[in-house]
Tab-separated table of C-alpha atoms in Angstrom:
chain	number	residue	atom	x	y	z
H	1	UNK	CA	-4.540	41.081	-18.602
H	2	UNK	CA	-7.455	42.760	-17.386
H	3	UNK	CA	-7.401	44.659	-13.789
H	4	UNK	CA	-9.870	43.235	-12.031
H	5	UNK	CA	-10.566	47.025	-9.898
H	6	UNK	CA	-11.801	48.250	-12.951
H	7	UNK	CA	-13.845	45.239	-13.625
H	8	UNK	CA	-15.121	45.456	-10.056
H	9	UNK	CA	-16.046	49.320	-10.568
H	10	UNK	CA	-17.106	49.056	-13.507
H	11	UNK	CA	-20.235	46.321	-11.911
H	12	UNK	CA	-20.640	49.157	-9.509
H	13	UNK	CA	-21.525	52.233	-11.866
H	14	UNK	CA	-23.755	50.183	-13.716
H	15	UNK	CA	-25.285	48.579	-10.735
H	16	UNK	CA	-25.969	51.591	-7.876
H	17	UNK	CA	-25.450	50.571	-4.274
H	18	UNK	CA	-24.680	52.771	-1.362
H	19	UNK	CA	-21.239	53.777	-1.250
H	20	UNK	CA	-20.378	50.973	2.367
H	21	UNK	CA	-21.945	48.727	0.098
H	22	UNK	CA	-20.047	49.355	-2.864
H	23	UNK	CA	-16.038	49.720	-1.285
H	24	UNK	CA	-17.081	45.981	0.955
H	25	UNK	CA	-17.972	44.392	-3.140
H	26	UNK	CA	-14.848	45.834	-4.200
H	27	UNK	CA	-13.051	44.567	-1.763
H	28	UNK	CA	-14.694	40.797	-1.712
H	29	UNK	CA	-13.886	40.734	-5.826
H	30	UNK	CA	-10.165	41.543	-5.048
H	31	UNK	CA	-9.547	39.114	-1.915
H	32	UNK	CA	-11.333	36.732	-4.054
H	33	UNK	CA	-8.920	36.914	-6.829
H	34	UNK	CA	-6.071	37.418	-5.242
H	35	UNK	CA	-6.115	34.329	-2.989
H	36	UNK	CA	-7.162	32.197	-6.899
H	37	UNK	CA	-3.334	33.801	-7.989
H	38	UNK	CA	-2.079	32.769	-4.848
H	39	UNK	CA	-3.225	28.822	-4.392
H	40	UNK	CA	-0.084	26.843	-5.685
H	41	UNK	CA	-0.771	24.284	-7.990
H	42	UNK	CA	0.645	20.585	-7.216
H	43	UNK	CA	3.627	19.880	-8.867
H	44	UNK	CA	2.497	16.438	-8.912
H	45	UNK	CA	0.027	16.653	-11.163
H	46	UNK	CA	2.945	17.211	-13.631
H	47	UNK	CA	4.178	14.123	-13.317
H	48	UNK	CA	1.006	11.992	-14.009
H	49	UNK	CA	0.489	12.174	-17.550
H	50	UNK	CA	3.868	10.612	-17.690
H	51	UNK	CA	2.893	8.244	-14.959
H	52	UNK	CA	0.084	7.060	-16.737
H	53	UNK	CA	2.223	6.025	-20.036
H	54	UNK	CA	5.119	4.482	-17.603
H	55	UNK	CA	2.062	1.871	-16.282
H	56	UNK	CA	0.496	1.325	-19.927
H	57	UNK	CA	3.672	0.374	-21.588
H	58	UNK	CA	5.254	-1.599	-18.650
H	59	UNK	CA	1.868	-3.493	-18.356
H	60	UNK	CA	2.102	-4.501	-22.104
H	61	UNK	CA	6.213	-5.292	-21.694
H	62	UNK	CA	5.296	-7.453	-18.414
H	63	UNK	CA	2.321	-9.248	-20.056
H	64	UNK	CA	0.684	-7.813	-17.246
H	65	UNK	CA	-3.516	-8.129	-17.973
H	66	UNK	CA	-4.558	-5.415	-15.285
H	67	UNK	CA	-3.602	-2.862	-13.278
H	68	UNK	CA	-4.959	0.275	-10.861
H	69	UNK	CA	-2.784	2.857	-9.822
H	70	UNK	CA	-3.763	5.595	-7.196
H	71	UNK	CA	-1.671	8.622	-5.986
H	72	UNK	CA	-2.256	11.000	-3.271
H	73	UNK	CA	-0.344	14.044	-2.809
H	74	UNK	CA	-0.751	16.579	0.755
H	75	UNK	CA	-3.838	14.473	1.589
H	76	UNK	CA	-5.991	14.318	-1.247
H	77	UNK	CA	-6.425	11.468	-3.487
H	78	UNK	CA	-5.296	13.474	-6.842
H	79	UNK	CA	-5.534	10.092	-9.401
H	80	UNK	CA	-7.239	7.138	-9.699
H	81	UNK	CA	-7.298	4.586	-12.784
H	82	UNK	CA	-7.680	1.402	-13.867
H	83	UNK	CA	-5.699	0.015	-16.752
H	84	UNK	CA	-6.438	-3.365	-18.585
H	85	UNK	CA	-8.655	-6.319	-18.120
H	86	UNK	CA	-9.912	-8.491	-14.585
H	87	UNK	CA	-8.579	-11.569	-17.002
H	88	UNK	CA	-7.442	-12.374	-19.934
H	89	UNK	CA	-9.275	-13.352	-22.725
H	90	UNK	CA	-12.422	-11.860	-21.341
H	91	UNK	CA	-13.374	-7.779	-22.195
H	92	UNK	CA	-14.720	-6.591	-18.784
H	93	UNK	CA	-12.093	-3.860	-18.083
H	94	UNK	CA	-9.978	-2.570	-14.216
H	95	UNK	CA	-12.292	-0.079	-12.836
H	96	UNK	CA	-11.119	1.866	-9.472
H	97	UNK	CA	-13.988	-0.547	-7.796
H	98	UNK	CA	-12.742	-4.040	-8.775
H	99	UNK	CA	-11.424	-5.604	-6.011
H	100	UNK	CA	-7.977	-7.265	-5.705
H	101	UNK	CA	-6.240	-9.555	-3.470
H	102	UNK	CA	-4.012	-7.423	-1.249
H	103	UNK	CA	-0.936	-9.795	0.353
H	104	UNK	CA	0.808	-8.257	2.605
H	105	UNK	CA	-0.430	-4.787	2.483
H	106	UNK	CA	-2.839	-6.577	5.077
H	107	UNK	CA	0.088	-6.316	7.660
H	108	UNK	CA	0.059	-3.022	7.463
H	109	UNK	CA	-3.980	-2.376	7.505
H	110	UNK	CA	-3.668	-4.662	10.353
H	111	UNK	CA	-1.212	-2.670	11.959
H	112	UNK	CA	-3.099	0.750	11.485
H	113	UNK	CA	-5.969	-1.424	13.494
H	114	UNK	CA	-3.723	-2.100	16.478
H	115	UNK	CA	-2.538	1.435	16.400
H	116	UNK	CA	-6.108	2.212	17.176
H	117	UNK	CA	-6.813	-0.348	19.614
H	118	UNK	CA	-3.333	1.136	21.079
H	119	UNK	CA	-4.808	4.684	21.295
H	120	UNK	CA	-7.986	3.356	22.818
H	121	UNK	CA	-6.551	1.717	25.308
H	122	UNK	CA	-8.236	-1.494	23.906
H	123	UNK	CA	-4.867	-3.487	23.766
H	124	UNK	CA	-1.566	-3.130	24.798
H	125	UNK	CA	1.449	-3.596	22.669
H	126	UNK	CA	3.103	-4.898	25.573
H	127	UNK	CA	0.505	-7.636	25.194
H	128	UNK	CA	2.362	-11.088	25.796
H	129	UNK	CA	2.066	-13.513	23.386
H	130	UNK	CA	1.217	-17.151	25.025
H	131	UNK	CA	2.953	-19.325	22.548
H	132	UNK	CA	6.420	-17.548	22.377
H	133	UNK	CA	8.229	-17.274	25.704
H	134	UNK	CA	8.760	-13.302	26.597
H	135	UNK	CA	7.587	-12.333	23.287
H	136	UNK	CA	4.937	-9.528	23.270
H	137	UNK	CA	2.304	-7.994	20.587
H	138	UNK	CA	5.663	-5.195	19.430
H	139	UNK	CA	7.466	-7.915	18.791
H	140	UNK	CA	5.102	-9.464	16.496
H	141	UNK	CA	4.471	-6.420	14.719
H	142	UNK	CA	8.086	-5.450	13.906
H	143	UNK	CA	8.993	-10.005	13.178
H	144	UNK	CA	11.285	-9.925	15.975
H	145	UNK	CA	9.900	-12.599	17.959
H	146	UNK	CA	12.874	-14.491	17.398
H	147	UNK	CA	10.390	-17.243	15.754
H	148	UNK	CA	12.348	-19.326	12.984
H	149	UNK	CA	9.839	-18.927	9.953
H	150	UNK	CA	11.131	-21.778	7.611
H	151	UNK	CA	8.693	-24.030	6.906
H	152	UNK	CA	5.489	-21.843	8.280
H	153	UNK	CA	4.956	-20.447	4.677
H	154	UNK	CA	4.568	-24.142	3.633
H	155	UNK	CA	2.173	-24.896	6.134
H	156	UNK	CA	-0.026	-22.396	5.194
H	157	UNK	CA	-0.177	-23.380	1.158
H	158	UNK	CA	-1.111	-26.732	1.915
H	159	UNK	CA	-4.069	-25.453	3.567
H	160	UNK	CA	-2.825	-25.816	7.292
H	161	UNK	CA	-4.895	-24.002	9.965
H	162	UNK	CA	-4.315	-21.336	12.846
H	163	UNK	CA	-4.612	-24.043	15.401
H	164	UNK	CA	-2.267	-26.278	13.687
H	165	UNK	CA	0.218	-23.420	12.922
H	166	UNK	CA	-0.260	-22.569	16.438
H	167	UNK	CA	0.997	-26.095	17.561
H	168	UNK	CA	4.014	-26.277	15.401
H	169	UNK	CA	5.123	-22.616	16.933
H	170	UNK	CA	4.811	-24.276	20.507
H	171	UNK	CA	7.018	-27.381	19.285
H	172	UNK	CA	9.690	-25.207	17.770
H	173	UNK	CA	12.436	-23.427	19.259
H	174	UNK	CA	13.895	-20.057	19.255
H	175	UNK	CA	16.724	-18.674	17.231
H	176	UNK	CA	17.077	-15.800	19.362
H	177	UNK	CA	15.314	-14.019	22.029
H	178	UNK	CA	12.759	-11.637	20.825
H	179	UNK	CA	13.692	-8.221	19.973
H	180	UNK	CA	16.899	-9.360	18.765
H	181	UNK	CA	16.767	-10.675	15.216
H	182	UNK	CA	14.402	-9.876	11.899
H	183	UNK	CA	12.249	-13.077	10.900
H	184	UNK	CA	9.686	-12.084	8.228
H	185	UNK	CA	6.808	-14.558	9.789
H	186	UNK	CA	3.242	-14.944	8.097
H	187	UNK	CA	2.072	-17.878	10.893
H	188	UNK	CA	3.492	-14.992	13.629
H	189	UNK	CA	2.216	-11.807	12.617
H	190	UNK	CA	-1.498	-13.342	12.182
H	191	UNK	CA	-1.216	-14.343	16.108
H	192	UNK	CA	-2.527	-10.579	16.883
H	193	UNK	CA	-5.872	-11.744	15.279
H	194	UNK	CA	-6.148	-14.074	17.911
H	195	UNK	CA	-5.139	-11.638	20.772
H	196	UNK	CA	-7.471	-8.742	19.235
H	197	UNK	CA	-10.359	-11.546	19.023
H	198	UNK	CA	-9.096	-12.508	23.122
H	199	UNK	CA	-9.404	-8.940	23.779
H	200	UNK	CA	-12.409	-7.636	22.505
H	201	UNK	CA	-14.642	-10.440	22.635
H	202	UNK	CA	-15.521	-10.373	18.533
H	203	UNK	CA	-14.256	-11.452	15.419
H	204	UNK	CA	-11.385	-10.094	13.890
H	205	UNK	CA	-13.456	-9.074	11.023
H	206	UNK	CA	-15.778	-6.889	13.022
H	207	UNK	CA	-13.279	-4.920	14.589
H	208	UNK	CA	-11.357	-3.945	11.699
H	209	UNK	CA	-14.891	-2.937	10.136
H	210	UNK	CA	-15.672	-1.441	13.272
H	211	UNK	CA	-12.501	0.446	14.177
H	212	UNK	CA	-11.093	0.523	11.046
H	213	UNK	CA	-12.888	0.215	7.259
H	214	UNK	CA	-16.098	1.606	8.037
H	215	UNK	CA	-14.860	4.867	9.414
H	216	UNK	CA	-12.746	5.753	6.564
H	217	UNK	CA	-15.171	4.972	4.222
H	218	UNK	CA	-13.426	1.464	2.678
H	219	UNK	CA	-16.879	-0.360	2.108
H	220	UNK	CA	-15.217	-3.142	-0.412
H	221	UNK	CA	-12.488	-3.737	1.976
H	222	UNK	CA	-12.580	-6.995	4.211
H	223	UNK	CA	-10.414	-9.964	5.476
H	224	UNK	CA	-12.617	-12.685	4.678
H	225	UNK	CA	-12.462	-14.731	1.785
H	226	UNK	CA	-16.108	-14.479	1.245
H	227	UNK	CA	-16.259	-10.613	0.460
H	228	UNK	CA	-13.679	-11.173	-2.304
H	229	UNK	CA	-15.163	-14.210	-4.229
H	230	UNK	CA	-18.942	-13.375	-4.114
H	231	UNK	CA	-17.843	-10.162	-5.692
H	232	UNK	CA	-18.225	-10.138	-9.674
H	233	UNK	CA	-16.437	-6.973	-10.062
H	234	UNK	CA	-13.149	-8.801	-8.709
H	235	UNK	CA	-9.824	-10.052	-11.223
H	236	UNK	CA	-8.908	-13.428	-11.899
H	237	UNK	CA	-4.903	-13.832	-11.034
H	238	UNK	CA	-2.081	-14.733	-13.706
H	239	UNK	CA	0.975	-16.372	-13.435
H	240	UNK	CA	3.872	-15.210	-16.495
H	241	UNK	CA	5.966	-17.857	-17.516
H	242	UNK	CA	8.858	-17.623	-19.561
H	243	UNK	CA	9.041	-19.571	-22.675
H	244	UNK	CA	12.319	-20.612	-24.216
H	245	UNK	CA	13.168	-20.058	-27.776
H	246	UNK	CA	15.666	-19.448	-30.265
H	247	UNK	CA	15.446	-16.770	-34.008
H	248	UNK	CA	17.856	-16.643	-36.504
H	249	UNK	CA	18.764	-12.920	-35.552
H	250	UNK	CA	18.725	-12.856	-31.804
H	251	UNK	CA	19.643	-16.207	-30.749
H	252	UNK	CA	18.265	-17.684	-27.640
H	253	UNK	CA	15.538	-15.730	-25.754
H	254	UNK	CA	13.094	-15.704	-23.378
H	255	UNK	CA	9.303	-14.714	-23.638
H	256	UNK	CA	6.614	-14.101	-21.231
H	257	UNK	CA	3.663	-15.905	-21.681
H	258	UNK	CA	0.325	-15.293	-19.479
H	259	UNK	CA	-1.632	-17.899	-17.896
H	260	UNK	CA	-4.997	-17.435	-15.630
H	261	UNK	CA	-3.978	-19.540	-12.331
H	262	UNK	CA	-6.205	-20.649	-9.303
H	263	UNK	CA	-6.720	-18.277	-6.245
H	264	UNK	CA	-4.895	-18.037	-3.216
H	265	UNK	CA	-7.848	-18.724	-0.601
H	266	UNK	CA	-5.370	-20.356	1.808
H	267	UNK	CA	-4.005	-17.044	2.999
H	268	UNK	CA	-7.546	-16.078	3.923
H	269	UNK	CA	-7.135	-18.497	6.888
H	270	UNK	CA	-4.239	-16.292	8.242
H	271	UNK	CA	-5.840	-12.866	7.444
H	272	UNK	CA	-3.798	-10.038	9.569
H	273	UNK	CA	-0.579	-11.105	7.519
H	274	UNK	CA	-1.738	-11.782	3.942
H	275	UNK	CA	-5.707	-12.544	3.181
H	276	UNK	CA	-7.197	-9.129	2.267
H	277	UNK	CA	-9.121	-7.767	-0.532
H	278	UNK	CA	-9.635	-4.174	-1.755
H	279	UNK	CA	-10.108	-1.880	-4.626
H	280	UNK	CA	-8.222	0.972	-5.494
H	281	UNK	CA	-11.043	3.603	-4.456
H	282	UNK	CA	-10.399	2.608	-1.396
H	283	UNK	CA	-6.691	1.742	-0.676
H	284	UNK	CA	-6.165	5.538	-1.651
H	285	UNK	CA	-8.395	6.192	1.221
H	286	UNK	CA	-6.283	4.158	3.442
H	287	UNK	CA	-3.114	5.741	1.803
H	288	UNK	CA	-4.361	9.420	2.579
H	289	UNK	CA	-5.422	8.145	6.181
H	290	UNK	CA	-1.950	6.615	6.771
H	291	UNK	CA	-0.078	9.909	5.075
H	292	UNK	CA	-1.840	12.007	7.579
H	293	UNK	CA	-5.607	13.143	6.150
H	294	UNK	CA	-7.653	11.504	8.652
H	295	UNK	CA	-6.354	12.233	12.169
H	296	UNK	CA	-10.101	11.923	13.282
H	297	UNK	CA	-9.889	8.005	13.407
H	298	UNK	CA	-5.677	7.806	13.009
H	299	UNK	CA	-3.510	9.369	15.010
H	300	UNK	CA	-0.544	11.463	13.749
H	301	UNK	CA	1.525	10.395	16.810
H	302	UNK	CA	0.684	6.211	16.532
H	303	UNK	CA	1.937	6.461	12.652
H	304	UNK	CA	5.383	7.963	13.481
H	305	UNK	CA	5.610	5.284	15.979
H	306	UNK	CA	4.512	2.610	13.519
H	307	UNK	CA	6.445	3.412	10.281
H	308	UNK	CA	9.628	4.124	12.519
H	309	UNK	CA	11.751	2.121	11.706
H	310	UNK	CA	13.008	-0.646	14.565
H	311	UNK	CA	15.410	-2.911	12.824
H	312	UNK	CA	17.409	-4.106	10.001
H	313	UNK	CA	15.882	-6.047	7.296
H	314	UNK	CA	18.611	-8.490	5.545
H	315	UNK	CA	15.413	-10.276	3.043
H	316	UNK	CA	14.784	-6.508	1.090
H	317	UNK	CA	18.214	-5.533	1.684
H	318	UNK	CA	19.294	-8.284	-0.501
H	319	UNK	CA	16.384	-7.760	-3.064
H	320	UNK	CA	17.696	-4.515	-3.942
H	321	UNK	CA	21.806	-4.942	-3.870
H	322	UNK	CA	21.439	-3.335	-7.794
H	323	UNK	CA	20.195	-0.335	-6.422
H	324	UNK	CA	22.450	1.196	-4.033
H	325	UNK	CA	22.647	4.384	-6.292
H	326	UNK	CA	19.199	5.029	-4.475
H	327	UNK	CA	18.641	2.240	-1.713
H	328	UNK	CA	21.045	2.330	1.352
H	329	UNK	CA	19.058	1.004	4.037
H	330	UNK	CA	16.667	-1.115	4.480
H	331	UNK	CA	14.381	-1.633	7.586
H	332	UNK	CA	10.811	-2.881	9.442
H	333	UNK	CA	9.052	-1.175	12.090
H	334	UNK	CA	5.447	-1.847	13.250
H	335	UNK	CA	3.799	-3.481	10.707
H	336	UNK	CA	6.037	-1.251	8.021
H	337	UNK	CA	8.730	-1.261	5.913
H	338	UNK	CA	11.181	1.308	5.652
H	339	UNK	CA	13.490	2.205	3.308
H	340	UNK	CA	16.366	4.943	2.742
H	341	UNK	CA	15.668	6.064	-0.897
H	342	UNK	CA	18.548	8.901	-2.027
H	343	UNK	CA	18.401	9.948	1.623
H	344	UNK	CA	14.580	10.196	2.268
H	345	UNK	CA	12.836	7.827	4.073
H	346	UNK	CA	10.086	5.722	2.502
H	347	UNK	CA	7.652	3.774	4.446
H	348	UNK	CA	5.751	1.045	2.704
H	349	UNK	CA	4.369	-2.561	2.473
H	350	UNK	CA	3.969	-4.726	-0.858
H	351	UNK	CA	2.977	-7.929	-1.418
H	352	UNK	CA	3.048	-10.788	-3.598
H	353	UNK	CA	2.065	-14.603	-4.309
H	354	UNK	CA	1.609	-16.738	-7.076
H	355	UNK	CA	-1.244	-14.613	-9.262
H	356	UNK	CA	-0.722	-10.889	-7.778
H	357	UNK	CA	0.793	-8.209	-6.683
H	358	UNK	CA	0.862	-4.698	-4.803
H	359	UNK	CA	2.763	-2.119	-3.296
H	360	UNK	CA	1.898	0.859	-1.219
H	361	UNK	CA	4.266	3.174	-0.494
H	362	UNK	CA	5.116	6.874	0.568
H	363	UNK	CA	7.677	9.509	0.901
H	364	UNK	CA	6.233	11.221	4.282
H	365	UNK	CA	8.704	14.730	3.446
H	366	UNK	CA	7.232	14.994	0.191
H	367	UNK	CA	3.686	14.403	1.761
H	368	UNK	CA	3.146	12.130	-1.602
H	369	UNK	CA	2.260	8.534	-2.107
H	370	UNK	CA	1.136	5.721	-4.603
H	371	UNK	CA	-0.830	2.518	-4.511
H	372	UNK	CA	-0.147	-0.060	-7.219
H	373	UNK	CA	-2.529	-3.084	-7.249
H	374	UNK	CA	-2.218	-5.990	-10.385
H	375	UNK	CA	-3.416	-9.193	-11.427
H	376	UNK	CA	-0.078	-11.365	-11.959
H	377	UNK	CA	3.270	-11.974	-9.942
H	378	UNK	CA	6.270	-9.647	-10.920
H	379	UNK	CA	7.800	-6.570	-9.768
H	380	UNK	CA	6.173	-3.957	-11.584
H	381	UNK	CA	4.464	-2.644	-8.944
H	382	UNK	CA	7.479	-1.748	-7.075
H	383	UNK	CA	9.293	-0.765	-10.036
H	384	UNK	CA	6.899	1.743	-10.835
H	385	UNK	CA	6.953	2.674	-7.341
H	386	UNK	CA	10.516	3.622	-7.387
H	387	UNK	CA	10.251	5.472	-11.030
H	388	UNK	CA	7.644	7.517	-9.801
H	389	UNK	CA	9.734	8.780	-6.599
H	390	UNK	CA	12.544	9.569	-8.949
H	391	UNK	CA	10.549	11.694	-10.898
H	392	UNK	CA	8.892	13.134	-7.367
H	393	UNK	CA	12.479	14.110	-6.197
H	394	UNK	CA	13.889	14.983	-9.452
H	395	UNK	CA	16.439	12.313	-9.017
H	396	UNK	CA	18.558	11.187	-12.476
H	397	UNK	CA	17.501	8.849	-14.851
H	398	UNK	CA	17.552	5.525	-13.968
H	399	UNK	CA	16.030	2.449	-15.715
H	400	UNK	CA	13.929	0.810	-12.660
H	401	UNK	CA	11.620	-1.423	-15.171
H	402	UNK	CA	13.978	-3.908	-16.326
């Protein structure tokens, strides 16, 4: 290895300076290479080579036509990728700028909003919420209102409206008192679009563009079903159905087969809980915000209060009973989930309909975090959620793509 004081001197003979000028040069070259020896390199970056295979492969096992896939690690978006096609059959490939539906990931952009508002003393999450007797704006965010949600999802499919959702909620009676008992509620949750509107005197939409998008630099982000669809640069969605069969060798089995389906524009009408659209560019920007990188327009203080979590949540608990090896508790705060994964916490939100679905999700000790977005229903996205925080914590193998 060469010493870089000889290098340094060397410069010198050949190029005279006073001697002041000459000991400050040496001195710059060392500092200079000293602190290059000394910058740490992520060990994350380790990982994504072997990240990148895990997505192609499971993609091509899932019949899954297109993916992207964006980590951030300490801040700082460190890889970004699209894999696949926007639909099958046609060539135009995922780039990190075609735009997805999101799901519920909107509950917890909408969240990050309200933490804002919060902050600004724009709302109040003590806000009471007119149709629901004693329940407030908190109670929305965490689904404790002690709202029943069976038969609200079914309302919205068939193309029912806010107003109309809004009716049935005044007709139907509590379970519980709020505070008191987890009820995952799409018709709920989108009830702080209505108080933000109340508040502020604009449309949803504006404020979250105002407050929200525009400041963190998510220009293809919105919660109208316009800025999705007059896109070109957006997928098509894909349902996988399993096909019976029998062979000679294996007997009776089951095979995925990929069909385009229609897209889910009723969800639009209830935005805050499920109708937004983004690209990967920019949910990475909202992941880095949300891990900490932007305290400028998000403040450190509102997210631990957000992603803490506030109660028990029986529907994931249940979805992941084979995986209590890593998963021991499961739970919802403000607009978050929360899980216990081999005793770290992980905040996160995913979401999925018929055609999609997406996960963000991050381990806040680890300061690292992934975005999964894809163009047909299954787990994958989660799966290769939790692979990738194995790896992170150097947990042992498990199988998590099934």
């Amino acid at each position: 290895m060469t010493d870089l004081s000889t290098v340094a001197t060397d410069y010198i003979d050949k190029n005279p300076l006073d001697k002041l000028m000459r000991v400050i040069l040496i001195i710059l070259i060392l500092l200079t290479a000293s602190h290059a020896h000394n910058v740490p390199s992520d060990p994350i970056l380790s990982l994504l080579p072997k990240l990148e295979s895990l997505a192609q492969k499971a993609m091509h096992k899932k019949n899954v036509p297109g993916m992207a896939v964006a980590v951030v690690s300490k801040g700082k978006i460190i890889y970004i990728k699209g894999f696949g096609v926007r639909a099958i059959g046609r060539p135009e490939p995922v780039t990190s700028k075609t735009l997805f539906q999101l799901g519920s990931i909107s509950k917890a952009i909408s969240s990050t909003l309200i933490a804002i508002l919060n902050r600004a003393q724009e709302i109040s999450l003590e806000h009471p919420i007119e149709p629901i007797p004693g329940a407030t704006l908190r109670h929305i965010l965490s689904h404790t209102t002690g709202m029943p949600s069976a038969g609200f999802n079914e309302l919205i499919e068939r193309g029912g409206s806010p107003l109309e959702a809004q009716k049935e909620l005044q007709k139907t009676i509590l379970e519980e008192e709020p505070g008191k008992k987890f009820a995952y509620h799409n018709v709920v949750y989108n009830l702080l679009t209505h108080v933000i509107e109340a508040q502020s005197g604009a449309s949803f939409e504006s404020v979250l563009q105002e407050k929200l998008l525009k400041p963190l630099g998510m220009t293809n982000t919105s919660s109208t079903w316009e800025a999705f669809i007059l896109e070109e640069n957006r997928v098509a969605i894909h349902v996988v159905r399993k096909i019976k069969g029998k062979n000679k060798k294996k007997g009776k089995f089951a095979k995925g087969v990929t069909q385009q389906a229609p897209y889910r524009k009723e969800y639009t009408n209830f935005p805050a809980a499920g109708g937004f659209s983004s690209n990967i560019h920019d949910m990475a920007l909202f992941l880095g915000a949300v891990m900490g990188a932007r305290p400028d327009i998000v403040s450190p203080q509102d997210l631990e209060e957000f992603t803490r979590p506030i109660i028990h949540t029986p529907d994931q608990w249940y979805r992941t009973t084979k995986h209590r090896d890593r998963i021991t508790e499961t739970q919802y705060g403000l607009g978050w989930r929360h899980m216990t994964f081999a005793n770290h916490p992980v905040v996160f939100h995913g979401g999925m309909l018929r055609g999609f679905s997406t996960m963000l999700a991050f381990l806040p000790d680890q300061q690292v975090g992934i975005v999964i977005l894809q163009n047909a229903n299954s787990s994958l996205a989660s799966q290769i959620s939790m692979q990738f925080f194995d790896w992170v914590l150097g947990l042992p193998f498990k199988q998590w793509i099934d």
